[in-house]
XYZ file of C-alpha atoms in Angstrom:
740
model
C 0.000 0.000 0.000
C 2.752 2.445 1.004
C 4.785 1.593 -2.125
C 1.766 2.337 -4.328
C 1.180 5.677 -2.591
C 4.806 6.706 -3.096
C 4.596 5.793 -6.805
C 1.320 7.737 -7.119
C 2.924 10.731 -5.398
C 5.803 10.740 -7.919
C 3.381 10.348 -10.834
C 1.311 13.320 -9.643
C 4.474 15.384 -9.289
C 5.781 14.708 -12.819
C 2.293 14.922 -14.346
C 1.817 18.468 -13.160
C 5.338 19.370 -14.191
C 4.449 18.326 -17.755
C 1.032 19.960 -17.979
C 2.061 23.228 -16.344
C 4.556 24.313 -18.972
C 2.722 27.273 -20.515
C 4.769 30.187 -21.869
C 5.750 32.478 -19.014
C 6.399 36.150 -18.788
C 8.867 36.793 -15.975
C 10.043 40.081 -14.648
C 10.589 42.645 -11.945
C 8.428 45.684 -11.189
C 10.412 48.707 -10.029
C 9.726 52.365 -9.380
C 11.716 55.590 -9.436
C 12.347 57.109 -6.011
C 13.001 60.760 -5.106
C 16.611 60.416 -6.253
C 15.455 59.024 -9.608
C 16.881 55.613 -8.723
C 15.139 52.317 -9.275
C 13.820 50.350 -6.305
C 11.620 47.227 -6.148
C 7.870 47.656 -5.769
C 6.760 44.723 -3.587
C 3.343 43.180 -4.231
C 2.639 45.173 -7.408
C -0.383 44.046 -9.457
C 0.051 42.568 -12.928
C -2.813 41.370 -15.136
C -3.605 40.762 -18.796
C -5.299 43.737 -20.481
C -9.132 43.646 -20.441
C -9.200 40.593 -18.143
C -9.145 39.862 -14.430
C -6.448 37.212 -14.881
C -3.247 38.215 -13.167
C -0.811 37.835 -10.314
C 0.706 39.821 -7.471
C 4.471 40.315 -7.357
C 6.425 39.021 -4.379
C 8.287 41.068 -1.798
C 11.126 41.785 -4.228
C 8.810 42.892 -7.061
C 9.340 39.634 -8.984
C 6.415 38.032 -10.843
C 5.570 35.229 -13.243
C 2.460 35.259 -15.445
C 1.304 32.411 -17.676
C 0.063 32.933 -21.226
C -2.788 30.483 -21.704
C -4.605 32.356 -24.489
C -3.190 33.545 -27.828
C -5.147 36.814 -27.497
C -3.001 37.815 -24.499
C -0.142 40.093 -25.533
C -0.488 43.157 -23.278
C -0.141 43.375 -19.521
C -1.173 46.160 -17.158
C 1.144 46.910 -14.216
C -0.071 49.013 -11.274
C 1.107 50.108 -7.849
C -0.339 52.589 -5.347
C 1.340 55.999 -5.717
C 2.621 55.274 -9.266
C 1.182 55.699 -12.752
C -0.021 52.391 -14.207
C 1.667 51.154 -17.365
C 0.543 48.900 -20.226
C 3.317 46.781 -21.718
C 3.270 44.756 -24.943
C 4.824 41.330 -24.526
C 6.428 39.554 -27.498
C 9.172 37.450 -25.895
C 8.554 34.807 -23.260
C 10.646 32.933 -20.694
C 13.037 35.879 -20.506
C 13.194 38.186 -17.504
C 12.036 41.744 -18.227
C 12.100 44.900 -16.132
C 9.158 47.279 -15.829
C 9.748 50.703 -14.263
C 6.806 52.793 -13.026
C 6.811 56.574 -12.605
C 5.674 58.233 -9.348
C 2.264 59.861 -9.637
C 3.307 62.883 -7.599
C 1.455 64.119 -4.546
C -1.712 62.087 -4.249
C -4.559 62.572 -1.821
C -4.509 60.041 0.982
C -6.647 56.979 0.278
C -7.894 54.992 3.235
C -8.918 51.433 2.455
C -10.689 49.586 5.243
C -12.129 46.111 5.438
C -13.347 43.555 7.926
C -12.858 39.833 8.171
C -16.023 37.757 8.445
C -16.612 36.782 12.098
C -17.326 33.187 11.042
C -16.418 31.891 7.600
C -15.543 28.798 5.587
C -12.848 29.432 3.005
C -13.467 28.646 -0.673
C -9.850 29.431 -1.601
C -7.823 27.319 0.809
C -6.909 23.833 -0.523
C -7.851 22.497 2.924
C -11.367 22.613 4.363
C -10.836 25.402 6.907
C -13.420 27.134 9.086
C -12.259 30.395 10.698
C -13.681 32.115 13.779
C -12.209 35.618 14.102
C -12.002 37.918 17.096
C -15.399 39.455 16.246
C -16.914 35.982 16.107
C -15.363 35.013 19.428
C -16.845 38.089 21.116
C -20.366 37.030 20.184
C -20.279 34.992 23.379
C -18.476 36.081 26.522
C -16.116 33.139 26.321
C -13.874 32.639 29.348
C -11.456 30.278 27.613
C -10.889 28.273 24.449
C -13.396 25.724 25.792
C -16.258 28.231 25.328
C -15.119 29.426 21.900
C -16.853 26.799 19.739
C -20.483 27.376 20.740
C -21.342 29.073 17.417
C -19.877 26.234 15.325
C -21.377 22.812 14.596
C -17.970 21.386 13.664
C -16.623 21.062 17.202
C -18.568 19.677 20.185
C -17.556 20.696 23.702
C -18.646 18.829 26.825
C -17.590 18.023 30.371
C -15.350 14.995 30.969
C -17.018 14.434 34.335
C -19.353 16.128 36.797
C -16.856 17.144 39.497
C -13.561 18.473 38.045
C -14.995 21.069 35.633
C -12.696 19.797 32.858
C -13.967 20.065 29.287
C -13.140 18.119 26.164
C -13.828 18.611 22.477
C -15.014 16.202 19.813
C -14.518 16.511 16.074
C -15.968 14.238 13.379
C -17.557 12.321 16.251
C -14.242 11.399 17.894
C -12.466 12.662 21.012
C -10.302 15.760 20.797
C -7.118 13.708 21.221
C -7.507 12.725 17.547
C -7.538 16.389 16.469
C -4.142 18.046 16.542
C -4.119 21.224 18.642
C -1.618 23.885 17.585
C -0.781 27.346 18.841
C 0.472 29.357 15.890
C 1.431 26.124 14.095
C 3.294 24.606 17.039
C 1.961 21.586 19.017
C 0.412 22.804 22.264
C -2.501 21.046 23.997
C -1.390 17.437 24.446
C -0.369 14.873 27.132
C -1.098 16.377 30.587
C -2.926 19.288 28.950
C -5.214 16.928 26.990
C -8.031 17.258 29.527
C -7.568 20.663 31.161
C -5.679 22.463 28.384
C -8.775 24.102 26.895
C -8.956 26.194 30.090
C -5.327 27.255 29.656
C -6.084 29.504 26.655
C -7.970 32.618 27.858
C -10.611 33.792 25.405
C -9.471 37.458 25.388
C -5.982 36.315 24.310
C -7.385 34.820 21.120
C -7.122 36.546 17.766
C -8.723 33.768 15.718
C -9.259 30.009 15.560
C -8.811 27.967 12.373
C -10.554 24.575 12.277
C -9.345 22.239 9.543
C -11.302 19.047 8.886
C -9.755 15.809 7.713
C -6.117 14.943 7.377
C -3.788 17.945 7.588
C -0.305 18.832 6.363
C 2.600 16.460 7.064
C 4.624 19.530 8.072
C 3.029 19.521 11.539
C 3.656 15.848 12.284
C 1.822 12.554 12.038
C -0.663 12.913 14.924
C -3.611 14.582 13.181
C -6.356 12.059 12.355
C -9.694 13.881 12.296
C -8.434 17.416 11.815
C -6.431 20.289 13.173
C -7.252 23.331 15.301
C -4.782 26.204 15.109
C -4.985 28.945 17.740
C -3.802 32.417 16.746
C -2.993 34.686 19.700
C -2.631 38.445 19.948
C 0.692 39.673 18.565
C 3.098 42.464 19.511
C 2.654 44.247 16.161
C -1.166 44.263 16.278
C -2.794 47.673 16.429
C -4.178 47.048 19.920
C -1.896 48.789 22.417
C -3.876 48.272 25.637
C -6.716 45.937 26.586
C -8.518 45.462 29.926
C -11.425 43.084 30.501
C -13.439 42.403 33.668
C -15.925 39.490 33.654
C -18.338 38.224 36.341
C -21.195 35.719 36.342
C -24.063 34.807 38.648
C -22.045 31.992 40.238
C -19.596 34.703 41.412
C -16.834 33.667 39.062
C -14.551 36.677 38.494
C -12.055 37.025 35.675
C -9.614 39.792 34.775
C -7.624 39.980 31.539
C -5.088 42.574 30.460
C -2.551 43.007 27.683
C -0.244 45.828 26.657
C 1.963 46.151 23.570
C 5.147 48.199 23.321
C 7.544 49.028 20.499
C 11.060 48.643 21.935
C 12.906 49.650 18.749
C 12.455 49.780 14.987
C 13.089 46.034 14.896
C 11.726 44.707 18.184
C 8.213 44.785 19.652
C 6.675 43.043 22.637
C 3.314 42.316 24.229
C 2.514 41.182 27.766
C -0.713 39.254 28.399
C -2.057 38.486 31.863
C -5.045 36.472 33.040
C -6.473 35.847 36.503
C -9.705 34.088 37.389
C -11.272 32.553 40.436
C -14.402 31.009 41.899
C -14.767 30.852 45.687
C -18.517 30.347 45.861
C -19.709 26.774 46.482
C -22.472 25.995 43.970
C -24.755 22.967 44.401
C -27.965 23.825 42.548
C -29.179 20.225 42.161
C -28.718 19.490 45.891
C -26.871 16.202 45.386
C -24.233 17.160 47.968
C -21.539 17.704 45.309
C -20.283 20.995 43.901
C -21.617 21.654 40.399
C -18.451 23.656 39.734
C -15.082 23.215 41.433
C -13.721 26.207 43.304
C -10.592 27.386 41.553
C -7.810 29.896 41.068
C -6.016 30.298 37.735
C -3.204 32.710 36.929
C -1.386 33.038 33.593
C 1.116 35.462 32.119
C 2.746 35.512 28.706
C 5.471 37.737 27.295
C 5.737 37.602 23.492
C 8.297 39.278 21.204
C 8.503 40.019 17.481
C 11.818 40.829 15.759
C 11.992 41.958 12.113
C 15.278 42.749 10.380
C 14.560 44.290 6.960
C 12.018 41.557 6.201
C 14.986 39.195 5.816
C 14.936 37.761 9.335
C 11.705 37.507 11.291
C 11.446 35.939 14.715
C 8.712 35.350 17.260
C 9.739 34.156 20.690
C 8.554 34.299 24.268
C 7.393 32.396 27.316
C 4.228 31.545 29.210
C 3.641 30.643 32.860
C 0.489 29.066 34.288
C -0.527 27.969 37.773
C -3.929 26.567 38.753
C -5.651 25.177 41.846
C -9.064 23.544 41.671
C -11.099 21.757 44.342
C -14.262 19.726 43.785
C -16.312 16.982 45.354
C -18.698 17.048 48.260
C -19.726 20.439 49.628
C -18.328 19.637 53.109
C -14.919 18.629 51.731
C -12.029 20.733 53.054
C -8.747 20.107 51.188
C -6.655 21.230 54.158
C -8.232 18.579 56.403
C -9.816 15.829 54.270
C -7.472 15.567 51.261
C -7.023 11.889 50.348
C -9.208 10.780 53.254
C -12.504 8.907 53.508
C -14.462 11.438 55.567
C -15.726 13.359 52.542
C -15.155 12.699 48.857
C -13.001 15.424 47.364
C -10.880 16.250 44.351
C -7.847 18.538 44.406
C -5.801 19.353 41.313
C -2.753 21.630 41.483
C -1.001 22.318 38.187
C 1.991 24.306 36.999
C 2.976 24.787 33.378
C 5.901 26.615 31.738
C 6.278 27.072 28.002
C 9.198 28.608 26.069
C 8.980 28.945 22.298
C 10.667 30.504 19.283
C 9.698 30.769 15.621
C 12.372 32.233 13.322
C 12.374 32.593 9.540
C 15.184 33.572 7.163
C 14.552 34.808 3.600
C 17.408 33.221 1.629
C 16.249 33.352 -2.007
C 13.895 36.238 -2.811
C 13.645 35.245 -6.478
C 12.099 31.869 -5.616
C 10.623 32.879 -2.252
C 13.072 30.490 -0.621
C 13.044 30.652 3.158
C 14.377 28.655 6.083
C 12.428 28.342 9.334
C 13.513 27.068 12.740
C 10.717 26.364 15.272
C 11.214 25.137 18.815
C 8.841 24.683 21.736
C 9.610 23.377 25.246
C 6.913 22.531 27.820
C 7.230 21.620 31.493
C 3.980 20.587 33.152
C 3.412 19.181 36.634
C 0.179 18.001 38.240
C -0.465 16.906 41.837
C -3.970 15.588 42.449
C -6.304 13.454 44.498
C -9.535 11.885 43.239
C -11.151 10.652 46.440
C -8.712 8.044 47.758
C -6.768 7.925 44.495
C -3.548 9.844 44.206
C -2.369 10.917 40.754
C 0.831 12.941 40.310
C 2.555 13.521 37.002
C 5.409 15.497 35.457
C 5.912 16.140 31.766
C 8.885 17.490 29.810
C 8.321 17.897 26.070
C 10.484 19.350 23.303
C 9.367 19.979 19.728
C 11.950 21.053 17.153
C 11.284 21.639 13.455
C 13.568 22.879 10.686
C 12.019 23.409 7.265
C 12.837 24.987 3.935
C 10.221 26.330 1.512
C 10.904 27.369 -2.078
C 9.224 27.763 -5.433
C 10.322 25.281 -8.088
C 11.030 27.581 -11.017
C 7.595 29.271 -10.849
C 4.975 30.282 -8.361
C 2.777 27.373 -9.435
C 5.151 24.815 -7.961
C 6.322 24.864 -4.360
C 8.267 22.354 -2.326
C 8.514 22.183 1.451
C 10.870 19.844 3.252
C 12.433 19.487 6.629
C 13.296 17.668 9.814
C 11.458 17.263 13.127
C 12.457 16.008 16.561
C 9.901 15.348 19.317
C 10.785 14.159 22.818
C 8.207 13.423 25.523
C 9.165 12.401 29.039
C 6.247 11.604 31.343
C 6.489 10.299 34.906
C 3.224 9.278 36.624
C 2.523 8.162 40.179
C -0.798 6.391 40.761
C -1.167 5.641 44.479
C 1.989 3.560 45.117
C 2.720 2.714 41.472
C 5.260 4.716 39.454
C 5.103 4.744 35.645
C 7.845 6.290 33.497
C 7.749 6.808 29.760
C 10.284 8.401 27.448
C 9.534 8.790 23.732
C 11.903 10.165 21.088
C 10.726 10.592 17.503
C 12.897 11.929 14.663
C 11.378 12.479 11.241
C 11.835 13.800 7.710
C 9.032 15.226 5.597
C 8.458 16.592 2.103
C 5.409 18.304 0.639
C 4.818 19.387 -2.947
C 2.165 21.975 -3.898
C 0.894 22.722 -7.377
C -1.354 25.794 -7.695
C -3.020 26.276 -11.057
C -5.902 28.383 -12.282
C -8.405 25.593 -11.574
C -6.512 22.842 -9.762
C -4.515 22.790 -6.556
C -2.768 19.658 -5.341
C -0.806 19.149 -2.115
C 1.030 15.826 -1.851
C 2.976 15.105 1.323
C 5.023 12.233 2.677
C 6.850 11.871 5.971
C 8.854 9.133 7.640
C 9.566 9.026 11.375
C 11.647 6.779 13.565
C 10.064 6.111 16.969
C 12.281 4.728 19.735
C 9.517 2.263 20.708
C 7.558 1.593 17.515
C 10.423 1.822 14.972
C 9.892 3.317 11.487
C 6.486 4.756 10.523
C 5.336 6.307 7.236
C 2.540 8.869 6.766
C 1.323 9.849 3.256
C -1.282 12.599 2.722
C -2.915 14.075 -0.383
C -5.178 17.122 -0.809
C -6.964 18.199 -3.962
C -9.014 21.279 -4.811
C -10.891 22.122 -8.012
C -12.155 25.680 -8.436
C -15.682 25.642 -9.845
C -15.817 29.430 -10.213
C -14.626 32.531 -8.419
C -16.544 31.629 -5.247
C -16.966 27.877 -5.425
C -14.706 24.865 -4.927
C -14.663 21.097 -4.554
C -12.067 19.659 -2.160
C -10.987 16.134 -1.312
C -8.343 14.679 0.972
C -6.947 11.333 2.045
C -4.243 10.581 4.552
C -2.967 8.490 7.380
C -2.610 9.519 11.023
C -0.793 7.888 13.928
C -0.560 8.635 17.613
C 0.882 7.187 20.795
C -1.826 7.046 23.454
C -1.334 8.307 27.021
C -4.396 6.666 28.535
C -4.390 8.168 32.056
C -3.985 11.877 31.170
C -6.379 11.470 28.230
C -9.066 9.735 30.318
C -8.497 11.438 33.626
C -12.227 11.998 34.124
C -12.558 8.256 34.778
C -10.415 8.663 37.893
C -13.413 10.503 39.356
C -15.206 7.178 39.756
C -14.865 3.902 41.626
C -14.084 1.959 38.452
C -11.116 -0.422 38.518
C -8.577 0.287 35.780
C -7.683 -2.896 33.878
C -4.863 -2.782 31.311
C -5.171 -6.011 29.336
C -2.072 -5.746 27.123
C 0.770 -3.548 25.913
C -0.523 -0.719 23.759
C 0.395 -0.326 20.091
C 0.305 2.870 18.041
C -3.151 4.112 17.154
C -3.455 4.079 13.359
C -6.219 5.447 11.173
C -7.034 6.587 7.639
C -9.197 9.635 7.062
C -10.718 10.547 3.725
C -13.496 12.786 2.537
C -14.178 16.183 1.059
C -16.559 19.066 0.683
C -18.218 21.324 -1.825
C -18.644 25.021 -1.081
C -20.341 27.773 -3.053
C -20.707 31.429 -2.148
C -23.445 33.518 -3.811
C -23.228 37.300 -3.940
C -26.816 38.375 -3.334
C -26.050 42.081 -3.754
C -23.211 44.508 -2.956
C -23.323 43.812 0.782
C -25.039 40.432 1.183
C -23.618 36.972 0.635
C -24.848 33.386 1.011
C -22.418 30.545 1.768
C -23.473 26.921 1.283
C -21.116 24.169 2.424
C -21.581 20.382 2.433
C -18.925 17.929 3.601
C -18.452 14.253 4.436
C -15.503 12.573 6.159
C -14.844 8.956 7.107
C -12.267 7.827 9.655
C -11.302 4.148 9.749
C -9.040 2.812 12.499
C -6.507 0.074 11.875
C -5.725 0.144 15.577
C -7.219 2.092 18.456
C -6.824 1.980 22.216
C -10.314 0.934 23.279
C -11.631 2.469 26.502
C -14.260 -0.143 27.314
C -16.816 1.150 29.816
C -19.546 -1.240 28.601
C -18.310 -4.612 29.827
C -18.652 -3.910 33.554
C -19.964 -0.672 35.135
C -17.526 -1.069 38.040
C -14.436 -1.348 35.788
C -12.855 0.176 32.694
C -10.803 -1.998 30.354
C -8.037 -0.744 28.070
C -6.881 -2.853 25.114
C -5.925 -2.699 21.449
C -8.742 -2.737 18.906
C -9.988 -6.205 17.933
C -12.429 -5.605 15.099
C -13.856 -2.500 13.463
C -13.844 1.116 14.567
C -14.999 3.952 12.337
C -16.654 7.342 12.201
C -18.775 8.738 9.370
C -19.478 12.458 9.649
C -21.791 14.532 7.446
C -22.321 18.270 7.863
C -23.997 21.079 5.987
C -23.719 24.817 6.730
C -25.629 27.876 5.526
C -24.310 31.352 6.330
C -26.386 34.225 4.938
C -26.560 38.001 5.298
C -30.346 38.456 5.461
C -29.996 42.221 5.309
C -27.292 44.678 6.244
C -26.181 43.970 9.787
C -28.219 40.763 10.201
C -26.410 37.458 9.735
C -27.824 33.948 10.165
C -25.864 30.692 10.465
C -27.672 27.362 10.158
C -25.931 23.994 10.412
C -26.739 20.322 10.778
C -24.295 17.517 11.551
C -24.739 13.737 11.658
C -22.107 11.409 13.135
C -22.231 7.634 12.898
C -19.520 6.408 15.289
C -19.083 2.702 16.024
C -16.407 0.718 17.825
C -15.844 -2.932 18.693
C -16.055 -3.435 22.459
C -15.860 -6.913 24.000
C -16.107 -8.482 20.500
C -19.277 -6.552 19.610
C -19.557 -3.651 17.150
C -21.609 -1.027 18.955
C -22.393 2.687 18.933
C -19.719 4.589 20.790
C -21.019 5.572 24.240
C -21.667 9.276 24.940
C -21.301 10.230 21.249
C -24.370 12.161 20.084
C -25.173 11.408 16.418
C -27.278 14.513 15.701
C -26.545 18.190 16.184
C -28.321 21.256 14.864
C -27.286 24.881 15.247
C -28.917 28.227 14.557
C -27.036 31.438 15.300
C -28.494 34.883 14.673
C -26.492 38.091 14.946
C -27.632 41.665 14.402
C -25.481 44.808 14.477
C -26.794 48.355 14.305
C -25.083 51.089 12.299
C -21.354 51.375 13.073
C -21.787 48.196 15.187
C -22.716 50.239 18.219
C -25.251 47.639 19.397
C -24.709 43.915 18.786
C -27.270 41.199 19.532
C -26.485 37.465 19.361
C -28.840 34.503 19.779
C -27.564 30.921 19.440
C -29.460 27.683 19.928
C -28.186 24.122 19.653
C -30.031 20.846 19.284
C -28.213 17.796 20.641
C -29.500 14.330 19.831
C -29.700 11.351 22.170
C -26.463 9.537 23.105
C -25.952 5.875 23.917
C -25.090 5.504 27.602
C -22.650 2.970 29.067
C -24.274 -0.286 30.149
C -25.279 -0.254 33.841
C -27.751 -3.175 33.867
C -25.669 -5.188 36.349
C -25.814 -2.377 38.934
C -28.428 -2.344 41.707
C -31.651 -0.960 40.263
C -31.261 2.433 41.997
C -27.915 2.900 40.203
C -29.038 1.862 36.730
C -29.330 4.280 33.795
C -31.490 4.266 30.684
C -29.997 2.906 27.469
C -29.956 6.388 25.891
C -29.891 9.967 27.077
C -32.710 12.340 26.056
C -32.220 14.870 23.292
C -32.264 18.534 24.291
C -31.931 22.171 23.217
C -29.640 24.786 24.722
C -29.732 28.579 24.190
C -27.082 31.299 24.541
C -27.660 35.055 24.168
C -25.611 38.236 24.446
C -25.949 41.995 24.003
C -22.784 44.007 23.320
C -22.559 47.806 23.360
C -19.506 49.529 21.844
C -18.138 53.001 22.481
C -14.940 54.531 21.112
C -12.716 52.928 23.748
C -15.191 51.014 25.913
C -17.303 47.917 25.423
C -19.942 46.518 27.777
C -21.792 43.234 27.464
C -24.377 41.140 29.245
C -25.472 37.652 28.305
C -26.746 34.274 29.363
C -25.363 30.813 28.785
C -27.925 27.999 28.866
C -30.770 30.494 29.104
C -33.478 27.843 29.653
C -31.539 26.379 32.613
C -31.464 22.878 31.106
C -29.145 20.437 32.855
C -28.553 16.744 33.233
C -30.450 15.316 36.171
C -28.236 13.476 38.652
C -25.005 13.590 36.604
C -23.219 11.706 39.424
C -24.160 8.068 39.758
C -24.352 6.889 43.408
C -23.682 10.376 44.772
C -25.064 9.148 48.091
C -22.247 6.570 48.372
C -19.090 8.157 46.891
C -16.717 5.527 48.294
C -18.901 2.617 47.178
C -18.495 0.328 44.168
C -20.988 2.156 41.924
C -19.889 5.781 42.265
C -19.271 7.313 38.826
C -19.191 10.978 37.776
C -17.925 10.342 34.221
C -21.266 9.549 32.521
C -21.899 13.105 31.389
C -23.974 13.629 28.227
C -25.348 17.159 28.769
C -24.892 20.399 30.692
C -23.841 19.965 34.313
C -24.319 23.649 35.126
C -27.641 25.400 34.668
C -28.177 28.958 33.527
C -25.307 31.398 33.924
C -25.956 35.132 33.595
C -22.716 36.984 32.868
C -21.599 40.548 32.322
C -18.400 42.397 31.623
C -16.679 45.541 30.512
C -13.681 46.125 28.248
C -11.343 49.075 27.803
C -9.369 49.187 24.554
C -6.748 51.555 23.162
C -5.616 50.922 19.582
């Protein structure tokens, strides 16, 4: 299979090399400065006369333009502040020079634009959904975990009913199968798998990009169902000062602040700080357990941006996080009862330090050749008790990537290649048992991109050597066909692999009385993902647009670490897959501007997820097959007032089998379906913003989310069977102060 894929990759490469050889006009666009000397005009516009077919020059003024029609013989060259020129072209494949004349003193032209708050790209070869800062502010999100409520692509739910930890699902599968990146560097993984969504404050976010299906080989082999890339605020952004105070009816208080400073012509910095806490003990369902853990979280990040003449660009910085959270029975006191049998309690104390750098060197301006060196080091420690269970862990992780990107003779052909090194050292202590694990993975990768007028193809291949699992190969292929200016068909196929860390990734199960049974040594998880989408955007008038998107993706596992909670409700069994495991995911989205200022998003998603447990192919427990979403947003003139209404429909989930429990501790076979509603009103002034909103407006919540809450140290206690909201309605309000 792998040999055939490699041969197909080479065939695709040479096929496009043959068919792409149209006559080329190559050249440089330059302009005369005040001293009448020539200087490059970066990003000048070049197009064939009387057409909209053209290109944009690169940073050095260099361009290449194909001649695909015999009628083309004149090009128009333009640049702001210079007179446009029309040039007759008779010779091809020779480099020409075009010099533009300054237009003299021109009146200032201000061009402004705004990114869509929520959009699905028709241009990107990958199926990417983007939520921008404006989209994120449509809900008063406290962290990354609350940032997906206006999207049907990603599901967010609680891992259990006592720790407050949240997890995501994508294409019907757990978030561990979706690669989480922060500015294209691996971030939320291992010990952060469960709690890491809370470690990204919402006000720090600039945008979120959600890519479905297999992703680029550049970022490693772990992505199976997709990739989520988090883009944070940057030192060079126009925002110089930001303050945000948030409170909700449960008395949770949160303060965010960031300030940017230009240190020199080449160096800029930004400091981001976050503090949040909940001291109030909330038990609205009167089961004797806190609905929300009390907590304190503090984070600070210092980020730098260095730019030397656009030849060397570097982003580097550090981040520090410390968190304390306490859950369990209302009477539990961590200073007295921690680890004891008087009252059931959970304490989790975490520290995390992250140092990163991202440096690029422009080495060949003619071919856009650049070298990048990326490094990221994470230290994470966790000390915790789950009732009588002790769980301590320490993680040291290093990610290093060196890559080179260059055009192959023209802008239509690009090659990316490089080297990666990943080391993960994890030491875990479970009661009196110590587990140590050290993984080292070194890899090489190569990715070829062809970008034509109608077709785009990305073919990637990587090989990695794992110190435990030896040599592994990951091929991936993406294809896009442009139907028209605003419509595309995309398809992808690729392989994903990952090494499972079962305790950090299933830590919610520690908040139960289940015995942990490890039946065998674990192998790599292996899966193929393939699918595609069709998207079409319709311009209804000058200001209104309709986007229609339909996609389907299938994930098939060759091996998976099965977390079997069906065989026995008092135990959980871990073993390698013996049989089938797959996920089929269908989704359709409609985004329409009904009239100026009023936008509506409608979406429906169906997931069919099945896995073989105890030799039987069954629906995956706690995986809802149906989801519907309707989000309405209205902005008045100049966006002074903003109103958002979002409702979600969540279908019934299969629940783990509890038939062998005593009758008072048995659950139904399936959960009920339910609706949930979020609303917000945002008022903007020149430098101030104020908002008030409600999460879960109808106060819907799962009844008795903790099984056997009356006997927390008994055999049937389980807080991990969560299928719906644990917390009821939450009224929130806040105020922001912004200086650009």
